[in-house]
Every structure is written in C-alpha cells, then in structure tokens.
C-alpha cells in the first residue's frame, strides 16, 4: 500500500515513551489541495475495478437522492448487500481505500438524511462503517470534520431509533474525535448515564469508547457504573454493557489516546474491591474477566502499573475463574502489546490494510 510506520523511541530508561513519525512516500501523487477521497488515495488500490467502483457510487447516490419507495426498501442491510453484488466483493474484504472512497459519495448525500427516517438511519449506519475507526488513513481528519456537520445540524429525526444509531456511529469513529468533540457528545448524555432507569446499552458502550474525555468525568462514570453493576449483579440482571465500558475506562493500553488519558491505578483498586465478591466465572459476568485483564495489565510505567499485591490478587481471582495462564501472564510481567490485541479493543473488524499503532 506504500505505507511505512516509523517511530522515534526514547533511549533514556527514565523516559519510556515513543513518538510516531509520519512519512509521506508519495508526495508526487497527493497535492496539498486534495480533498478526502480524491488525491488522498491516488496510487492506492481500492481492490476493485474502476467501473465497479463507479457503479457502487452511483447506487449510493441514486438510492439516497430519491424519495422512499415502499417496493424498494431502503435499509443499510439491503444497500450493503447491493454494494457487495455491485463490487463483487464481500464487505468484510473492502479495504480502507475503498470504503473511504465510498464515504466521499455518501457525504455528498448528507442532506438527503431529511427525506425519511429510513434515509437517516441508513446514512448513519453506512457512515460508521465507511469511516471506522475514525483514524489511521490519510485524510481521515478532514473526513471527521465533514462528519461533524451532523452534530452541528442535529438529527433530522431525533427519536430513539435514530439516536441509537448516532451513539453507534460516534463509538465507531471515536478515535478520530478530539477531546473537545468527545466531551461535546457526552455532556448532554451524562444525566441519562446516572439515571435510575437504565440508559441504552449503546450509550453505555459509547461512554467507554471515548478515551479522550477528562479524568474527572471518567472517574465519575467509573463510580456510577460500579454501583450499577453491583445492584444488577445482586439481582441477577443483565450488566454486560457496564462491564464492557468499565473495561475500556480502566484500560491500561488505550486504543488511540495517549497514556496521559489512562485512569489512575486506584480506580482499578476501587473496581476490584467492588467486584471481587462476585463469581467471575458466571456466564452473565464473563466480561469481568476481560475488564481486569485490561485494567491490571503491566505497561512498564510506575505511574500507571498497579501495585504488585493488587495484581497478584486479581491474577489469583482470574485463575480461579478459569482464565488461561497465558492471558494472566500479561498481569504478572510486562509484555509488549500485540497489534491483534490493540485491534481487539475496537470491538469489531477493522478495514483490511489499516494498521493501528500506539499514539
């Protein structure tokens, strides 16, 4: 793909940090005035013939620009299936160059969201699919700026159905959202997250995926979610979304944010004390295992690593719960994070060809 990853790594033992360096190997192929989806991808292979890509773009434009036809139901599922047929390639194999090209066409139809609730729902689902994970490809910063217009304009159909899709969209592209934008999205939702009546699972998961929000907000969410999990677990009620979100909020190795965004070790100790009395091997509480495998991982940073005694207690609890020793080993000693582990934090498949590195 013509991509090269280079990092400057500290040689000072007291400064354990690295800085990614971006190197453009194709300066002759990308002009300064290029817009996302145009020259940004010149020289990169979308993996399909030009005529198929043109036909796919035409299909997107045609379906969004016309009024809803009951005989031709507009939905993300149907449209994606149609695009698979047009491109003669399963969507799981669409590389990042291809889906960013398709985003260009989808963005041109942003005003068509107002045609119907089906138009807006389909648009939001496709936007998340085409732009995931919000960073990593040349021009993604500009694409996220384009997407941000829906936050400025507001939803055309602001009911629960569309709101849920917006939560999912922001979660899928969270890595491309700045600190300010993440807090802008979350601020009006905070009362829902602390309300007695349970918020939507999609909102709970969104809160955990926003790695750049302020530490005070994270700590408040952790406290609220722990209290909710304790209450739900005692009543044998479903609490998986809270556990997933806690695992992300307490994670020692963020997917896209810097290490300055990692919550303090005492937050993990607070979580352990709140949840240690539960049976971690019960199927409905299985996410607790992933939570503490992330929250107690050794990252070789004295400011972020948990005290040895706490890691030993967590490791022992995980062993009794049947977790494989190979997984627990990352709690006992420092093991560099693998690329597959980092991609796994995203929660879904990443576009083929897109490689994520640490910030």
mmCIF file of C-alpha atoms in Angstrom:
data_model
loop_
_atom_site.group_PDB
_atom_site.id
_atom_site.type_symbol
_atom_site.label_atom_id
_atom_site.label_comp_id
_atom_site.label_asym_id
_atom_site.label_seq_id
_atom_site.Cartn_x
_atom_site.Cartn_y
_atom_site.Cartn_z
ATOM 1 C CA UNK A 1 0.000 0.000 0.000
ATOM 2 C CA UNK A 2 3.014 2.310 0.080
ATOM 3 C CA UNK A 3 2.746 2.782 3.846
ATOM 4 C CA UNK A 4 5.705 2.945 6.214
ATOM 5 C CA UNK A 5 5.481 3.116 10.001
ATOM 6 C CA UNK A 6 8.382 4.774 11.792
ATOM 7 C CA UNK A 7 8.625 5.749 15.446
ATOM 8 C CA UNK A 8 11.167 7.665 17.500
ATOM 9 C CA UNK A 9 11.735 5.669 20.701
ATOM 10 C CA UNK A 10 13.278 7.119 23.846
ATOM 11 C CA UNK A 11 16.708 5.696 24.688
ATOM 12 C CA UNK A 12 16.520 7.184 28.185
ATOM 13 C CA UNK A 13 15.474 4.424 30.677
ATOM 14 C CA UNK A 14 13.652 7.018 32.760
ATOM 15 C CA UNK A 15 11.500 8.133 29.814
ATOM 16 C CA UNK A 16 9.587 5.155 28.467
ATOM 17 C CA UNK A 17 7.821 6.761 25.540
ATOM 18 C CA UNK A 18 7.666 6.683 21.767
ATOM 19 C CA UNK A 19 6.541 9.186 19.166
ATOM 20 C CA UNK A 20 5.100 8.068 15.805
ATOM 21 C CA UNK A 21 6.582 9.732 12.747
ATOM 22 C CA UNK A 22 4.520 10.118 9.607
ATOM 23 C CA UNK A 23 6.402 9.756 6.352
ATOM 24 C CA UNK A 24 4.714 10.511 3.009
ATOM 25 C CA UNK A 25 6.266 8.239 0.394
ATOM 26 C CA UNK A 26 4.034 9.572 -2.384
ATOM 27 C CA UNK A 27 4.361 13.371 -2.296
ATOM 28 C CA UNK A 28 4.209 13.484 -6.081
ATOM 29 C CA UNK A 29 0.794 11.801 -6.026
ATOM 30 C CA UNK A 30 -1.051 13.870 -3.414
ATOM 31 C CA UNK A 31 -1.489 17.607 -3.823
ATOM 32 C CA UNK A 32 -1.861 19.996 -0.912
ATOM 33 C CA UNK A 33 -5.331 20.990 -2.033
ATOM 34 C CA UNK A 34 -6.588 17.418 -2.320
ATOM 35 C CA UNK A 35 -9.907 16.748 -0.693
ATOM 36 C CA UNK A 36 -10.569 13.471 1.168
ATOM 37 C CA UNK A 37 -11.351 10.661 -1.200
ATOM 38 C CA UNK A 38 -9.729 12.378 -4.185
ATOM 39 C CA UNK A 39 -5.960 12.759 -4.382
ATOM 40 C CA UNK A 40 -5.565 11.392 -0.846
ATOM 41 C CA UNK A 41 -5.915 7.868 -2.165
ATOM 42 C CA UNK A 42 -4.210 8.311 -5.535
ATOM 43 C CA UNK A 43 -1.814 5.454 -6.179
ATOM 44 C CA UNK A 44 -3.507 3.196 -3.609
ATOM 45 C CA UNK A 45 -5.524 0.234 -4.788
ATOM 46 C CA UNK A 46 -9.192 0.044 -3.710
ATOM 47 C CA UNK A 47 -9.176 -3.608 -4.677
ATOM 48 C CA UNK A 48 -11.932 -3.347 -7.310
ATOM 49 C CA UNK A 49 -12.101 -2.275 -10.940
ATOM 50 C CA UNK A 50 -12.837 1.380 -11.682
ATOM 51 C CA UNK A 51 -16.151 0.597 -13.374
ATOM 52 C CA UNK A 52 -17.365 -1.363 -10.344
ATOM 53 C CA UNK A 53 -16.403 1.460 -8.004
ATOM 54 C CA UNK A 54 -18.233 3.941 -10.239
ATOM 55 C CA UNK A 55 -21.322 1.711 -10.259
ATOM 56 C CA UNK A 56 -21.226 1.445 -6.449
ATOM 57 C CA UNK A 57 -21.039 5.216 -6.096
ATOM 58 C CA UNK A 58 -23.937 5.625 -8.485
ATOM 59 C CA UNK A 59 -26.015 3.151 -6.476
ATOM 60 C CA UNK A 60 -25.428 5.103 -3.262
ATOM 61 C CA UNK A 61 -26.278 8.427 -4.909
ATOM 62 C CA UNK A 62 -29.405 7.071 -6.586
ATOM 63 C CA UNK A 63 -30.886 5.425 -3.509
ATOM 64 C CA UNK A 64 -30.353 8.425 -1.237
ATOM 65 C CA UNK A 65 -31.396 11.143 -3.656
ATOM 66 C CA UNK A 66 -34.869 9.802 -4.435
ATOM 67 C CA UNK A 67 -37.971 9.620 -2.207
ATOM 68 C CA UNK A 68 -38.578 6.401 -0.303
ATOM 69 C CA UNK A 69 -40.141 3.707 -2.454
ATOM 70 C CA UNK A 70 -42.001 1.064 -0.414
ATOM 71 C CA UNK A 71 -41.259 -1.501 -3.122
ATOM 72 C CA UNK A 72 -37.506 -0.865 -2.817
ATOM 73 C CA UNK A 73 -36.981 -0.806 0.945
ATOM 74 C CA UNK A 74 -34.095 1.462 1.944
ATOM 75 C CA UNK A 75 -32.002 -0.017 4.738
ATOM 76 C CA UNK A 76 -28.324 -0.343 5.484
ATOM 77 C CA UNK A 77 -28.541 -4.131 5.208
ATOM 78 C CA UNK A 78 -30.115 -4.019 1.751
ATOM 79 C CA UNK A 79 -27.787 -1.305 0.499
ATOM 80 C CA UNK A 80 -24.667 -3.092 1.725
ATOM 81 C CA UNK A 81 -25.846 -6.324 0.104
ATOM 82 C CA UNK A 82 -26.430 -4.440 -3.132
ATOM 83 C CA UNK A 83 -22.947 -2.930 -2.943
ATOM 84 C CA UNK A 84 -21.434 -6.361 -2.326
ATOM 85 C CA UNK A 85 -23.127 -7.549 -5.513
ATOM 86 C CA UNK A 86 -22.031 -4.465 -7.468
ATOM 87 C CA UNK A 87 -18.428 -4.675 -6.271
ATOM 88 C CA UNK A 88 -18.388 -8.493 -6.481
ATOM 89 C CA UNK A 89 -16.614 -8.498 -3.111
ATOM 90 C CA UNK A 90 -17.906 -9.292 0.417
ATOM 91 C CA UNK A 91 -17.941 -6.183 2.603
ATOM 92 C CA UNK A 92 -15.552 -7.864 5.050
ATOM 93 C CA UNK A 93 -12.919 -7.656 2.298
ATOM 94 C CA UNK A 94 -13.426 -3.982 1.397
ATOM 95 C CA UNK A 95 -10.109 -2.335 2.182
ATOM 96 C CA UNK A 96 -9.723 1.071 3.771
ATOM 97 C CA UNK A 97 -9.039 2.761 0.432
ATOM 98 C CA UNK A 98 -12.348 1.501 -0.978
ATOM 99 C CA UNK A 99 -14.539 2.418 1.985
ATOM 100 C CA UNK A 100 -13.032 5.893 2.257
ATOM 101 C CA UNK A 101 -13.797 6.378 -1.453
ATOM 102 C CA UNK A 102 -17.403 5.303 -0.792
ATOM 103 C CA UNK A 103 -17.569 7.791 2.091
ATOM 104 C CA UNK A 104 -16.933 10.610 -0.385
ATOM 105 C CA UNK A 105 -20.140 9.692 -2.227
ATOM 106 C CA UNK A 106 -22.102 9.158 0.997
ATOM 107 C CA UNK A 107 -21.032 12.569 2.283
ATOM 108 C CA UNK A 108 -22.377 14.167 -0.880
ATOM 109 C CA UNK A 109 -25.791 12.832 0.183
ATOM 110 C CA UNK A 110 -25.665 14.203 3.740
ATOM 111 C CA UNK A 111 -28.642 16.481 3.064
ATOM 112 C CA UNK A 112 -30.767 13.524 1.972
ATOM 113 C CA UNK A 113 -30.971 12.323 5.575
ATOM 114 C CA UNK A 114 -34.059 14.529 5.874
ATOM 115 C CA UNK A 115 -36.004 12.533 3.255
ATOM 116 C CA UNK A 116 -37.248 9.932 5.761
ATOM 117 C CA UNK A 117 -36.312 8.162 8.966
ATOM 118 C CA UNK A 118 -35.079 5.274 6.801
ATOM 119 C CA UNK A 119 -32.800 7.622 4.871
ATOM 120 C CA UNK A 120 -31.241 8.987 8.052
ATOM 121 C CA UNK A 121 -30.877 5.594 9.728
ATOM 122 C CA UNK A 122 -29.206 4.096 6.661
ATOM 123 C CA UNK A 123 -26.912 7.106 6.249
ATOM 124 C CA UNK A 124 -25.699 6.934 9.858
ATOM 125 C CA UNK A 125 -25.016 3.187 9.693
ATOM 126 C CA UNK A 126 -23.062 3.480 6.451
ATOM 127 C CA UNK A 127 -21.102 6.489 7.736
ATOM 128 C CA UNK A 128 -19.892 4.464 10.717
ATOM 129 C CA UNK A 129 -18.974 1.520 8.504
ATOM 130 C CA UNK A 130 -17.092 3.622 5.949
ATOM 131 C CA UNK A 131 -15.196 5.792 8.484
ATOM 132 C CA UNK A 132 -14.355 3.247 11.187
ATOM 133 C CA UNK A 133 -12.283 3.579 13.356
ATOM 134 C CA UNK A 134 -12.139 7.319 12.607
ATOM 135 C CA UNK A 135 -8.371 7.493 12.132
ATOM 136 C CA UNK A 136 -5.456 5.685 10.538
ATOM 137 C CA UNK A 137 -5.999 6.594 6.870
ATOM 138 C CA UNK A 138 -4.640 9.608 5.012
ATOM 139 C CA UNK A 139 -7.251 12.371 5.079
ATOM 140 C CA UNK A 140 -9.295 10.984 7.999
ATOM 141 C CA UNK A 141 -9.039 14.222 9.976
ATOM 142 C CA UNK A 142 -10.818 16.098 7.176
ATOM 143 C CA UNK A 143 -13.395 13.336 6.829
ATOM 144 C CA UNK A 144 -14.240 13.573 10.533
ATOM 145 C CA UNK A 145 -14.618 17.331 10.096
ATOM 146 C CA UNK A 146 -17.150 16.581 7.369
ATOM 147 C CA UNK A 147 -18.986 14.092 9.581
ATOM 148 C CA UNK A 148 -19.095 16.570 12.472
ATOM 149 C CA UNK A 149 -21.632 18.588 10.493
ATOM 150 C CA UNK A 150 -24.364 16.208 11.690
ATOM 151 C CA UNK A 151 -23.575 17.238 15.267
ATOM 152 C CA UNK A 152 -23.805 20.904 14.293
ATOM 153 C CA UNK A 153 -27.039 20.486 12.319
ATOM 154 C CA UNK A 154 -28.643 17.962 14.644
ATOM 155 C CA UNK A 155 -30.614 14.874 13.716
ATOM 156 C CA UNK A 156 -33.476 15.207 11.263
ATOM 157 C CA UNK A 157 -35.464 12.520 13.133
ATOM 158 C CA UNK A 158 -34.451 12.827 16.757
ATOM 159 C CA UNK A 159 -36.366 9.839 18.104
ATOM 160 C CA UNK A 160 -34.920 6.873 19.984
ATOM 161 C CA UNK A 161 -34.391 4.808 16.830
ATOM 162 C CA UNK A 162 -32.087 7.348 15.204
ATOM 163 C CA UNK A 163 -30.444 8.393 18.461
ATOM 164 C CA UNK A 164 -29.262 4.819 18.999
ATOM 165 C CA UNK A 165 -27.655 4.791 15.558
ATOM 166 C CA UNK A 166 -25.889 8.056 16.336
ATOM 167 C CA UNK A 167 -24.456 6.535 19.533
ATOM 168 C CA UNK A 168 -23.120 3.617 17.494
ATOM 169 C CA UNK A 169 -21.698 5.951 14.855
ATOM 170 C CA UNK A 170 -19.757 8.037 17.378
ATOM 171 C CA UNK A 171 -18.449 4.877 19.045
ATOM 172 C CA UNK A 172 -17.186 3.509 15.734
ATOM 173 C CA UNK A 173 -15.295 6.699 14.848
ATOM 174 C CA UNK A 174 -14.355 7.778 18.387
ATOM 175 C CA UNK A 175 -10.640 7.569 17.611
ATOM 176 C CA UNK A 176 -10.966 10.481 15.207
ATOM 177 C CA UNK A 177 -12.733 12.765 17.678
ATOM 178 C CA UNK A 178 -10.778 15.360 19.629
ATOM 179 C CA UNK A 179 -11.027 15.817 23.393
ATOM 180 C CA UNK A 180 -13.412 18.750 22.894
ATOM 181 C CA UNK A 181 -15.656 16.864 20.491
ATOM 182 C CA UNK A 182 -15.834 13.792 22.695
ATOM 183 C CA UNK A 183 -16.916 15.873 25.669
ATOM 184 C CA UNK A 184 -19.416 17.766 23.494
ATOM 185 C CA UNK A 185 -21.045 14.470 22.529
ATOM 186 C CA UNK A 186 -21.079 13.086 26.060
ATOM 187 C CA UNK A 187 -22.103 16.168 28.062
ATOM 188 C CA UNK A 188 -25.868 16.088 27.292
ATOM 189 C CA UNK A 189 -25.925 12.319 27.891
ATOM 190 C CA UNK A 190 -24.394 12.313 31.384
ATOM 191 C CA UNK A 191 -27.750 12.628 33.192
ATOM 192 C CA UNK A 192 -29.005 9.548 31.319
ATOM 193 C CA UNK A 193 -25.920 7.550 32.313
ATOM 194 C CA UNK A 194 -26.509 8.181 36.002
ATOM 195 C CA UNK A 195 -30.305 7.849 35.906
ATOM 196 C CA UNK A 196 -32.051 5.033 37.779
ATOM 197 C CA UNK A 197 -33.831 3.953 34.645
ATOM 198 C CA UNK A 198 -31.141 2.194 32.676
ATOM 199 C CA UNK A 199 -29.715 4.071 29.691
ATOM 200 C CA UNK A 200 -29.456 2.406 26.295
ATOM 201 C CA UNK A 201 -26.630 -0.178 26.083
ATOM 202 C CA UNK A 202 -25.333 1.690 23.014
ATOM 203 C CA UNK A 203 -24.874 4.847 25.103
ATOM 204 C CA UNK A 204 -23.088 2.945 27.879
ATOM 205 C CA UNK A 205 -20.656 1.451 25.376
ATOM 206 C CA UNK A 206 -20.149 4.852 23.757
ATOM 207 C CA UNK A 207 -19.121 6.352 27.096
ATOM 208 C CA UNK A 208 -16.401 3.725 27.482
ATOM 209 C CA UNK A 209 -15.052 4.264 23.974
ATOM 210 C CA UNK A 210 -14.410 7.997 24.484
ATOM 211 C CA UNK A 211 -10.805 7.707 25.640
ATOM 212 C CA UNK A 212 -10.032 11.434 25.462
ATOM 213 C CA UNK A 213 -12.659 12.736 27.899
ATOM 214 C CA UNK A 214 -11.375 14.346 31.103
ATOM 215 C CA UNK A 215 -10.191 12.218 34.010
ATOM 216 C CA UNK A 216 -12.794 13.662 36.369
ATOM 217 C CA UNK A 217 -15.582 12.601 34.027
ATOM 218 C CA UNK A 218 -14.070 9.121 33.705
ATOM 219 C CA UNK A 219 -13.755 8.722 37.460
ATOM 220 C CA UNK A 220 -17.382 9.789 37.962
ATOM 221 C CA UNK A 221 -18.531 7.304 35.309
ATOM 222 C CA UNK A 222 -16.490 4.516 36.871
ATOM 223 C CA UNK A 223 -18.068 5.143 40.277
ATOM 224 C CA UNK A 224 -21.578 5.282 38.833
ATOM 225 C CA UNK A 225 -21.109 2.163 36.693
ATOM 226 C CA UNK A 226 -19.619 0.160 39.566
ATOM 227 C CA UNK A 227 -22.595 0.958 41.764
ATOM 228 C CA UNK A 228 -24.982 -0.039 38.989
ATOM 229 C CA UNK A 229 -23.135 -3.311 38.310
ATOM 230 C CA UNK A 230 -23.255 -4.241 41.988
ATOM 231 C CA UNK A 231 -27.000 -3.662 42.111
ATOM 232 C CA UNK A 232 -27.701 -5.507 38.859
ATOM 233 C CA UNK A 233 -25.448 -8.439 39.750
ATOM 234 C CA UNK A 234 -27.147 -8.902 43.119
ATOM 235 C CA UNK A 235 -30.474 -9.084 41.299
ATOM 236 C CA UNK A 236 -29.041 -11.425 38.631
ATOM 237 C CA UNK A 237 -29.831 -8.850 35.942
ATOM 238 C CA UNK A 238 -28.016 -8.088 32.694
ATOM 239 C CA UNK A 239 -24.996 -5.815 33.233
ATOM 240 C CA UNK A 240 -22.605 -6.683 30.368
ATOM 241 C CA UNK A 241 -22.621 -3.189 28.741
ATOM 242 C CA UNK A 242 -21.474 -1.630 32.027
ATOM 243 C CA UNK A 243 -18.687 -4.198 32.396
ATOM 244 C CA UNK A 244 -17.521 -3.628 28.814
ATOM 245 C CA UNK A 245 -17.488 0.119 29.355
ATOM 246 C CA UNK A 246 -15.623 -0.214 32.663
ATOM 247 C CA UNK A 247 -13.008 -2.353 30.917
ATOM 248 C CA UNK A 248 -12.399 0.480 28.464
ATOM 249 C CA UNK A 249 -12.460 3.237 31.079
ATOM 250 C CA UNK A 250 -9.906 1.346 33.216
ATOM 251 C CA UNK A 251 -7.800 0.046 30.318
ATOM 252 C CA UNK A 252 -4.012 0.447 30.755
ATOM 253 C CA UNK A 253 -3.383 0.344 26.991
ATOM 254 C CA UNK A 254 -5.754 2.733 25.181
ATOM 255 C CA UNK A 255 -6.644 2.078 21.566
ATOM 256 C CA UNK A 256 -5.943 5.569 20.252
ATOM 257 C CA UNK A 257 -5.418 8.063 23.100
ATOM 258 C CA UNK A 258 -2.131 8.836 24.832
ATOM 259 C CA UNK A 259 -1.026 7.307 28.120
ATOM 260 C CA UNK A 260 -1.933 10.582 29.851
ATOM 261 C CA UNK A 261 -5.551 9.546 29.338
ATOM 262 C CA UNK A 262 -5.194 6.325 31.377
ATOM 263 C CA UNK A 263 -7.061 6.396 34.694
ATOM 264 C CA UNK A 264 -5.023 6.157 37.933
ATOM 265 C CA UNK A 265 -4.314 2.720 39.481
ATOM 266 C CA UNK A 266 -6.502 3.488 42.497
ATOM 267 C CA UNK A 267 -9.528 3.448 40.181
ATOM 268 C CA UNK A 268 -8.733 -0.177 39.360
ATOM 269 C CA UNK A 269 -8.350 -0.997 43.048
ATOM 270 C CA UNK A 270 -11.740 0.578 43.666
ATOM 271 C CA UNK A 271 -13.233 -1.583 40.927
ATOM 272 C CA UNK A 272 -11.662 -4.746 42.312
ATOM 273 C CA UNK A 273 -12.938 -4.088 45.820
ATOM 274 C CA UNK A 274 -16.425 -3.510 44.405
ATOM 275 C CA UNK A 275 -16.485 -6.646 42.257
ATOM 276 C CA UNK A 276 -14.192 -9.173 43.957
ATOM 277 C CA UNK A 277 -17.066 -10.816 45.846
ATOM 278 C CA UNK A 278 -18.831 -11.776 42.627
ATOM 279 C CA UNK A 279 -18.362 -15.082 40.811
ATOM 280 C CA UNK A 280 -16.291 -14.114 37.790
ATOM 281 C CA UNK A 281 -16.887 -17.436 36.045
ATOM 282 C CA UNK A 282 -20.647 -16.983 35.819
ATOM 283 C CA UNK A 283 -21.680 -16.597 32.147
ATOM 284 C CA UNK A 284 -23.584 -13.347 32.743
ATOM 285 C CA UNK A 285 -20.469 -11.829 34.366
ATOM 286 C CA UNK A 286 -17.903 -13.106 31.879
ATOM 287 C CA UNK A 287 -16.989 -9.563 30.826
ATOM 288 C CA UNK A 288 -15.412 -9.029 34.266
ATOM 289 C CA UNK A 289 -12.526 -11.217 33.139
ATOM 290 C CA UNK A 290 -11.800 -9.037 30.116
ATOM 291 C CA UNK A 291 -12.265 -5.944 32.289
ATOM 292 C CA UNK A 292 -9.459 -6.892 34.689
ATOM 293 C CA UNK A 293 -7.180 -8.362 32.024
ATOM 294 C CA UNK A 294 -7.180 -4.860 30.546
ATOM 295 C CA UNK A 295 -7.259 -2.894 33.785
ATOM 296 C CA UNK A 296 -4.416 -4.784 35.502
ATOM 297 C CA UNK A 297 -2.079 -5.217 32.527
ATOM 298 C CA UNK A 298 1.559 -4.270 33.161
ATOM 299 C CA UNK A 299 2.648 -1.417 30.882
ATOM 300 C CA UNK A 300 6.084 -0.861 32.460
ATOM 301 C CA UNK A 301 5.160 2.594 33.747
ATOM 302 C CA UNK A 302 5.343 3.122 37.537
ATOM 303 C CA UNK A 303 2.655 5.802 37.377
ATOM 304 C CA UNK A 304 0.169 3.523 35.614
ATOM 305 C CA UNK A 305 1.018 -0.011 36.741
ATOM 306 C CA UNK A 306 -0.976 -1.442 39.637
ATOM 307 C CA UNK A 307 0.824 -2.330 42.892
ATOM 308 C CA UNK A 308 2.181 -5.883 42.872
ATOM 309 C CA UNK A 309 -0.087 -7.034 45.691
ATOM 310 C CA UNK A 310 -3.197 -5.901 43.789
ATOM 311 C CA UNK A 311 -2.079 -7.540 40.543
ATOM 312 C CA UNK A 312 -1.458 -10.773 42.444
ATOM 313 C CA UNK A 313 -4.964 -10.693 43.921
ATOM 314 C CA UNK A 314 -6.535 -10.031 40.523
ATOM 315 C CA UNK A 315 -4.429 -12.752 38.872
ATOM 316 C CA UNK A 316 -5.441 -15.240 41.552
ATOM 317 C CA UNK A 317 -9.127 -14.423 41.112
ATOM 318 C CA UNK A 318 -8.797 -14.824 37.331
ATOM 319 C CA UNK A 319 -7.044 -18.176 37.739
ATOM 320 C CA UNK A 320 -9.865 -19.450 39.946
ATOM 321 C CA UNK A 321 -12.307 -18.269 37.274
ATOM 322 C CA UNK A 322 -10.671 -20.458 34.646
ATOM 323 C CA UNK A 323 -8.779 -17.822 32.661
ATOM 324 C CA UNK A 324 -5.845 -19.257 30.693
ATOM 325 C CA UNK A 325 -2.395 -18.693 32.279
ATOM 326 C CA UNK A 326 -1.135 -17.225 29.003
ATOM 327 C CA UNK A 327 -3.631 -14.368 29.321
ATOM 328 C CA UNK A 328 -2.905 -13.838 33.007
ATOM 329 C CA UNK A 329 0.815 -13.578 32.268
ATOM 330 C CA UNK A 330 0.303 -10.001 30.999
ATOM 331 C CA UNK A 331 -0.741 -9.065 34.549
ATOM 332 C CA UNK A 332 2.321 -10.620 36.167
ATOM 333 C CA UNK A 333 5.001 -9.151 33.884
ATOM 334 C CA UNK A 334 5.465 -6.658 31.078
ATOM 335 C CA UNK A 335 4.617 -7.986 27.624
ATOM 336 C CA UNK A 336 4.556 -5.610 24.644
ATOM 337 C CA UNK A 337 1.041 -5.207 23.302
ATOM 338 C CA UNK A 338 0.464 -7.053 20.056
ATOM 339 C CA UNK A 339 -1.210 -5.428 17.074
ATOM 340 C CA UNK A 340 -4.026 -8.001 17.282
ATOM 341 C CA UNK A 341 -4.670 -7.041 20.917
ATOM 342 C CA UNK A 342 -4.942 -3.366 20.020
ATOM 343 C CA UNK A 343 -7.327 -4.078 17.153
ATOM 344 C CA UNK A 344 -9.403 -6.236 19.509
ATOM 345 C CA UNK A 345 -10.111 -3.199 21.691
ATOM 346 C CA UNK A 346 -12.133 -1.737 18.833
ATOM 347 C CA UNK A 347 -14.808 -4.394 19.227
ATOM 348 C CA UNK A 348 -15.305 -5.146 15.525
ATOM 349 C CA UNK A 349 -13.272 -5.884 12.421
ATOM 350 C CA UNK A 350 -11.031 -3.125 11.128
ATOM 351 C CA UNK A 351 -10.830 -2.270 7.424
ATOM 352 C CA UNK A 352 -8.297 -4.580 5.715
ATOM 353 C CA UNK A 353 -4.945 -2.873 5.188
ATOM 354 C CA UNK A 354 -5.423 -0.370 8.020
ATOM 355 C CA UNK A 355 -2.769 -0.846 10.701
ATOM 356 C CA UNK A 356 -3.199 0.762 14.118
ATOM 357 C CA UNK A 357 -0.225 1.761 16.210
ATOM 358 C CA UNK A 358 0.071 3.331 19.636
ATOM 359 C CA UNK A 359 -0.248 7.118 19.837
#
